[in-house]
Amino acid sequence: IEILNSNPLVERLTRMSSRISEINFTYHIPPFVRDAHGVFISEEIMQLHLKQLIRLQEKTGILISPVFNNIYTSNSKETLDEFIKNLYHLYDLGVRSITVPHLLWMKIGTIRKTFPDLKIKNTVLRRVRNAQDFWNNAEARSEEHTSELQSH
């Protein structure tokens, strides 16, 4: 069933596209095989959703954005390398926006260097406990925006 590409929905989203920056969705690639919210989605349904969302992005011009927000997935270099290796598939399909769970990954810039025109956001599931946490998050976002401006 192609609910995401029904004519009424596509027409409505197209009319509203100037007010919608992106459509977030759950997607699993290693090392993110579980969602932070415990959402289970079969591989078959997940691929069907991805296919429909890619077409929706093409028809409406609204970015689609998979959310990888399981903060309990390690932020190690090995995990980052595995994530980047598996992200190529989505990037090759036209995905240009993602959400990641680790501020460290944003700060070291490996994802940015590998995918220069990818919009990278940090998950809202992170807690800001003090002024230093706030500063670290703001600094990473500032660096991200600076990278975006320099790459355009």
PDB file of C-alpha atoms in Angstrom:
ATOM      1  CA  ILE A   1       0.000   0.000   0.000  1.00  0.00           C
ATOM      2  CA  GLU A   2       1.425   3.354  -1.020  1.00  0.00           C
ATOM      3  CA  ILE A   3      -0.035   5.741   1.527  1.00  0.00           C
ATOM      4  CA  LEU A   4       3.046   7.970   1.450  1.00  0.00           C
ATOM      5  CA  ASN A   5       2.694   8.561  -2.275  1.00  0.00           C
ATOM      6  CA  SER A   6      -1.057   9.021  -2.501  1.00  0.00           C
ATOM      7  CA  ASN A   7      -1.953  12.020  -4.668  1.00  0.00           C
ATOM      8  CA  PRO A   8      -3.775  13.936  -1.898  1.00  0.00           C
ATOM      9  CA  LEU A   9      -0.824  13.598   0.480  1.00  0.00           C
ATOM     10  CA  VAL A  10       1.764  14.516  -2.161  1.00  0.00           C
ATOM     11  CA  GLU A  11      -0.288  17.531  -3.256  1.00  0.00           C
ATOM     12  CA  ARG A  12      -0.736  18.720   0.334  1.00  0.00           C
ATOM     13  CA  LEU A  13       2.946  18.293   1.204  1.00  0.00           C
ATOM     14  CA  THR A  14       3.960  20.048  -2.012  1.00  0.00           C
ATOM     15  CA  ARG A  15       1.746  23.019  -1.104  1.00  0.00           C
ATOM     16  CA  MET A  16       3.264  23.086   2.406  1.00  0.00           C
ATOM     17  CA  SER A  17       6.851  22.369   1.344  1.00  0.00           C
ATOM     18  CA  SER A  18       8.039  25.893   2.152  1.00  0.00           C
ATOM     19  CA  ARG A  19       7.047  25.262   5.790  1.00  0.00           C
ATOM     20  CA  ILE A  20       8.379  21.700   6.147  1.00  0.00           C
ATOM     21  CA  SER A  21      12.148  21.395   6.359  1.00  0.00           C
ATOM     22  CA  GLU A  22      12.266  17.598   6.445  1.00  0.00           C
ATOM     23  CA  ILE A  23      10.440  14.381   7.208  1.00  0.00           C
ATOM     24  CA  ASN A  24      12.105  12.291   9.925  1.00  0.00           C
ATOM     25  CA  PHE A  25      11.717   8.538   9.978  1.00  0.00           C
ATOM     26  CA  THR A  26      13.031   5.471  11.776  1.00  0.00           C
ATOM     27  CA  TYR A  27      15.541   3.438   9.835  1.00  0.00           C
ATOM     28  CA  HIS A  28      17.948   0.746  10.991  1.00  0.00           C
ATOM     29  CA  ILE A  29      21.440   0.184   9.663  1.00  0.00           C
ATOM     30  CA  PRO A  30      24.304  -1.343  11.633  1.00  0.00           C
ATOM     31  CA  PRO A  31      25.299  -0.406  14.252  1.00  0.00           C
ATOM     32  CA  PHE A  32      21.810   1.017  14.838  1.00  0.00           C
ATOM     33  CA  VAL A  33      19.720  -2.128  14.730  1.00  0.00           C
ATOM     34  CA  ARG A  34      17.410  -0.952  17.516  1.00  0.00           C
ATOM     35  CA  ASP A  35      15.494   2.293  17.837  1.00  0.00           C
ATOM     36  CA  ALA A  36      15.821   4.376  21.001  1.00  0.00           C
ATOM     37  CA  HIS A  37      12.055   4.242  21.409  1.00  0.00           C
ATOM     38  CA  GLY A  38      11.840   0.461  21.060  1.00  0.00           C
ATOM     39  CA  VAL A  39      10.103   0.615  17.688  1.00  0.00           C
ATOM     40  CA  PHE A  40      10.214  -2.719  15.879  1.00  0.00           C
ATOM     41  CA  ILE A  41       9.912  -2.599  12.135  1.00  0.00           C
ATOM     42  CA  SER A  42      10.557  -5.546   9.855  1.00  0.00           C
ATOM     43  CA  GLU A  43      13.238  -5.293   7.186  1.00  0.00           C
ATOM     44  CA  GLU A  44      10.599  -5.678   4.473  1.00  0.00           C
ATOM     45  CA  ILE A  45       8.413  -2.841   5.800  1.00  0.00           C
ATOM     46  CA  MET A  46      11.435  -0.642   6.486  1.00  0.00           C
ATOM     47  CA  GLN A  47      12.621  -1.006   2.875  1.00  0.00           C
ATOM     48  CA  LEU A  48       9.113  -0.319   1.583  1.00  0.00           C
ATOM     49  CA  HIS A  49       8.930   2.859   3.684  1.00  0.00           C
ATOM     50  CA  LEU A  50      12.352   3.955   2.441  1.00  0.00           C
ATOM     51  CA  LYS A  51      11.360   3.430  -1.191  1.00  0.00           C
ATOM     52  CA  GLN A  52       8.156   5.427  -0.678  1.00  0.00           C
ATOM     53  CA  LEU A  53       9.958   8.189   1.213  1.00  0.00           C
ATOM     54  CA  ILE A  54      12.601   8.539  -1.513  1.00  0.00           C
ATOM     55  CA  ARG A  55       9.808   9.002  -4.069  1.00  0.00           C
ATOM     56  CA  LEU A  56       8.030  11.449  -1.742  1.00  0.00           C
ATOM     57  CA  GLN A  57      11.245  13.495  -1.448  1.00  0.00           C
ATOM     58  CA  GLU A  58      11.610  13.520  -5.238  1.00  0.00           C
ATOM     59  CA  LYS A  59       7.994  14.594  -5.778  1.00  0.00           C
ATOM     60  CA  THR A  60       7.793  17.272  -3.072  1.00  0.00           C
ATOM     61  CA  GLY A  61      11.360  18.511  -2.666  1.00  0.00           C
ATOM     62  CA  ILE A  62      11.105  17.944   1.107  1.00  0.00           C
ATOM     63  CA  LEU A  63      14.210  16.294   2.550  1.00  0.00           C
ATOM     64  CA  ILE A  64      13.754  12.920   4.193  1.00  0.00           C
ATOM     65  CA  SER A  65      15.861  12.271   7.256  1.00  0.00           C
ATOM     66  CA  PRO A  66      16.514   8.915   8.908  1.00  0.00           C
ATOM     67  CA  VAL A  67      16.927   9.171  12.652  1.00  0.00           C
ATOM     68  CA  PHE A  68      19.662   7.118  14.307  1.00  0.00           C
ATOM     69  CA  ASN A  69      19.108   8.184  17.882  1.00  0.00           C
ATOM     70  CA  ASN A  70      19.956   5.207  20.074  1.00  0.00           C
ATOM     71  CA  ILE A  71      22.296   6.919  22.540  1.00  0.00           C
ATOM     72  CA  TYR A  72      23.230   3.518  24.009  1.00  0.00           C
ATOM     73  CA  THR A  73      25.058   2.516  20.834  1.00  0.00           C
ATOM     74  CA  SER A  74      28.779   2.956  21.390  1.00  0.00           C
ATOM     75  CA  ASN A  75      30.414   6.109  20.076  1.00  0.00           C
ATOM     76  CA  SER A  76      33.692   4.281  19.378  1.00  0.00           C
ATOM     77  CA  LYS A  77      35.698   4.724  16.194  1.00  0.00           C
ATOM     78  CA  GLU A  78      34.794   1.184  15.143  1.00  0.00           C
ATOM     79  CA  THR A  79      31.100   1.942  15.539  1.00  0.00           C
ATOM     80  CA  LEU A  80      31.440   5.189  13.600  1.00  0.00           C
ATOM     81  CA  ASP A  81      33.317   3.392  10.814  1.00  0.00           C
ATOM     82  CA  GLU A  82      30.575   0.734  10.649  1.00  0.00           C
ATOM     83  CA  PHE A  83      27.901   3.436  10.530  1.00  0.00           C
ATOM     84  CA  ILE A  84      29.637   5.317   7.709  1.00  0.00           C
ATOM     85  CA  LYS A  85      30.116   2.101   5.701  1.00  0.00           C
ATOM     86  CA  ASN A  86      26.378   1.368   5.974  1.00  0.00           C
ATOM     87  CA  LEU A  87      25.306   4.974   5.373  1.00  0.00           C
ATOM     88  CA  TYR A  88      26.637   4.966   1.795  1.00  0.00           C
ATOM     89  CA  HIS A  89      23.567   3.071   0.600  1.00  0.00           C
ATOM     90  CA  LEU A  90      21.171   5.734   1.906  1.00  0.00           C
ATOM     91  CA  TYR A  91      23.355   8.531   0.604  1.00  0.00           C
ATOM     92  CA  ASP A  92      23.491   6.947  -2.847  1.00  0.00           C
ATOM     93  CA  LEU A  93      19.664   6.800  -2.840  1.00  0.00           C
ATOM     94  CA  GLY A  94      19.472  10.569  -2.206  1.00  0.00           C
ATOM     95  CA  VAL A  95      19.303  10.927   1.580  1.00  0.00           C
ATOM     96  CA  ARG A  96      20.873  14.297   2.496  1.00  0.00           C
ATOM     97  CA  SER A  97      19.894  14.668   6.155  1.00  0.00           C
ATOM     98  CA  ILE A  98      20.388  12.433   9.212  1.00  0.00           C
ATOM     99  CA  THR A  99      20.189  12.555  12.986  1.00  0.00           C
ATOM    100  CA  VAL A 100      22.996  10.932  14.999  1.00  0.00           C
ATOM    101  CA  PRO A 101      23.159  10.230  18.724  1.00  0.00           C
ATOM    102  CA  HIS A 102      26.717  11.269  19.492  1.00  0.00           C
ATOM    103  CA  LEU A 103      27.983  14.818  19.815  1.00  0.00           C
ATOM    104  CA  LEU A 104      31.510  13.427  19.536  1.00  0.00           C
ATOM    105  CA  TRP A 105      30.777  12.197  16.021  1.00  0.00           C
ATOM    106  CA  MET A 106      29.678  15.697  15.046  1.00  0.00           C
ATOM    107  CA  LYS A 107      32.743  17.296  16.600  1.00  0.00           C
ATOM    108  CA  ILE A 108      35.352  15.037  14.969  1.00  0.00           C
ATOM    109  CA  GLY A 109      33.814  15.598  11.534  1.00  0.00           C
ATOM    110  CA  THR A 110      34.369  12.193   9.901  1.00  0.00           C
ATOM    111  CA  ILE A 111      30.779  11.998   8.667  1.00  0.00           C
ATOM    112  CA  ARG A 112      31.038  15.545   7.284  1.00  0.00           C
ATOM    113  CA  LYS A 113      34.291  14.750   5.466  1.00  0.00           C
ATOM    114  CA  THR A 114      32.831  11.568   3.983  1.00  0.00           C
ATOM    115  CA  PHE A 115      29.478  13.099   2.988  1.00  0.00           C
ATOM    116  CA  PRO A 116      30.125  16.855   2.523  1.00  0.00           C
ATOM    117  CA  ASP A 117      26.576  17.830   1.507  1.00  0.00           C
ATOM    118  CA  LEU A 118      24.826  15.820   4.243  1.00  0.00           C
ATOM    119  CA  LYS A 119      22.894  17.755   6.895  1.00  0.00           C
ATOM    120  CA  ILE A 120      23.853  16.203  10.251  1.00  0.00           C
ATOM    121  CA  LYS A 121      21.847  16.799  13.411  1.00  0.00           C
ATOM    122  CA  ASN A 122      22.339  15.580  16.980  1.00  0.00           C
ATOM    123  CA  THR A 123      19.507  13.753  18.707  1.00  0.00           C
ATOM    124  CA  VAL A 124      17.217  15.559  21.127  1.00  0.00           C
ATOM    125  CA  LEU A 125      17.529  12.593  23.500  1.00  0.00           C
ATOM    126  CA  ARG A 126      20.747  13.972  24.965  1.00  0.00           C
ATOM    127  CA  ARG A 127      20.471  15.706  28.285  1.00  0.00           C
ATOM    128  CA  VAL A 128      21.917  19.117  28.928  1.00  0.00           C
ATOM    129  CA  ARG A 129      22.787  19.033  32.625  1.00  0.00           C
ATOM    130  CA  ASN A 130      24.897  22.154  32.978  1.00  0.00           C
ATOM    131  CA  ALA A 131      26.297  25.179  31.194  1.00  0.00           C
ATOM    132  CA  GLN A 132      29.265  23.191  29.837  1.00  0.00           C
ATOM    133  CA  ASP A 133      26.916  20.625  28.226  1.00  0.00           C
ATOM    134  CA  PHE A 134      24.973  23.476  26.654  1.00  0.00           C
ATOM    135  CA  TRP A 135      28.175  25.063  25.351  1.00  0.00           C
ATOM    136  CA  ASN A 136      29.474  21.762  23.911  1.00  0.00           C
ATOM    137  CA  ASN A 137      26.211  21.194  22.050  1.00  0.00           C
ATOM    138  CA  ALA A 138      26.036  24.764  20.782  1.00  0.00           C
ATOM    139  CA  GLU A 139      29.667  24.645  19.662  1.00  0.00           C
ATOM    140  CA  ALA A 140      29.130  21.410  17.722  1.00  0.00           C
ATOM    141  CA  ARG A 141      26.062  22.862  16.003  1.00  0.00           C
ATOM    142  CA  SER A 142      27.993  26.047  15.225  1.00  0.00           C
ATOM    143  CA  GLU A 143      30.799  24.013  13.669  1.00  0.00           C
ATOM    144  CA  GLU A 144      28.213  22.032  11.703  1.00  0.00           C
ATOM    145  CA  HIS A 145      26.577  25.192  10.343  1.00  0.00           C
ATOM    146  CA  THR A 146      29.992  26.644   9.510  1.00  0.00           C
ATOM    147  CA  SER A 147      30.811  23.451   7.577  1.00  0.00           C
ATOM    148  CA  GLU A 148      27.494  23.681   5.759  1.00  0.00           C
ATOM    149  CA  LEU A 149      28.144  27.285   4.773  1.00  0.00           C
ATOM    150  CA  GLN A 150      31.681  26.530   3.617  1.00  0.00           C
ATOM    151  CA  SER A 151      30.570  23.575   1.520  1.00  0.00           C
ATOM    152  CA  HIS A 152      27.947  25.599  -0.411  1.00  0.00           C
TER     153      HIS A 152
END
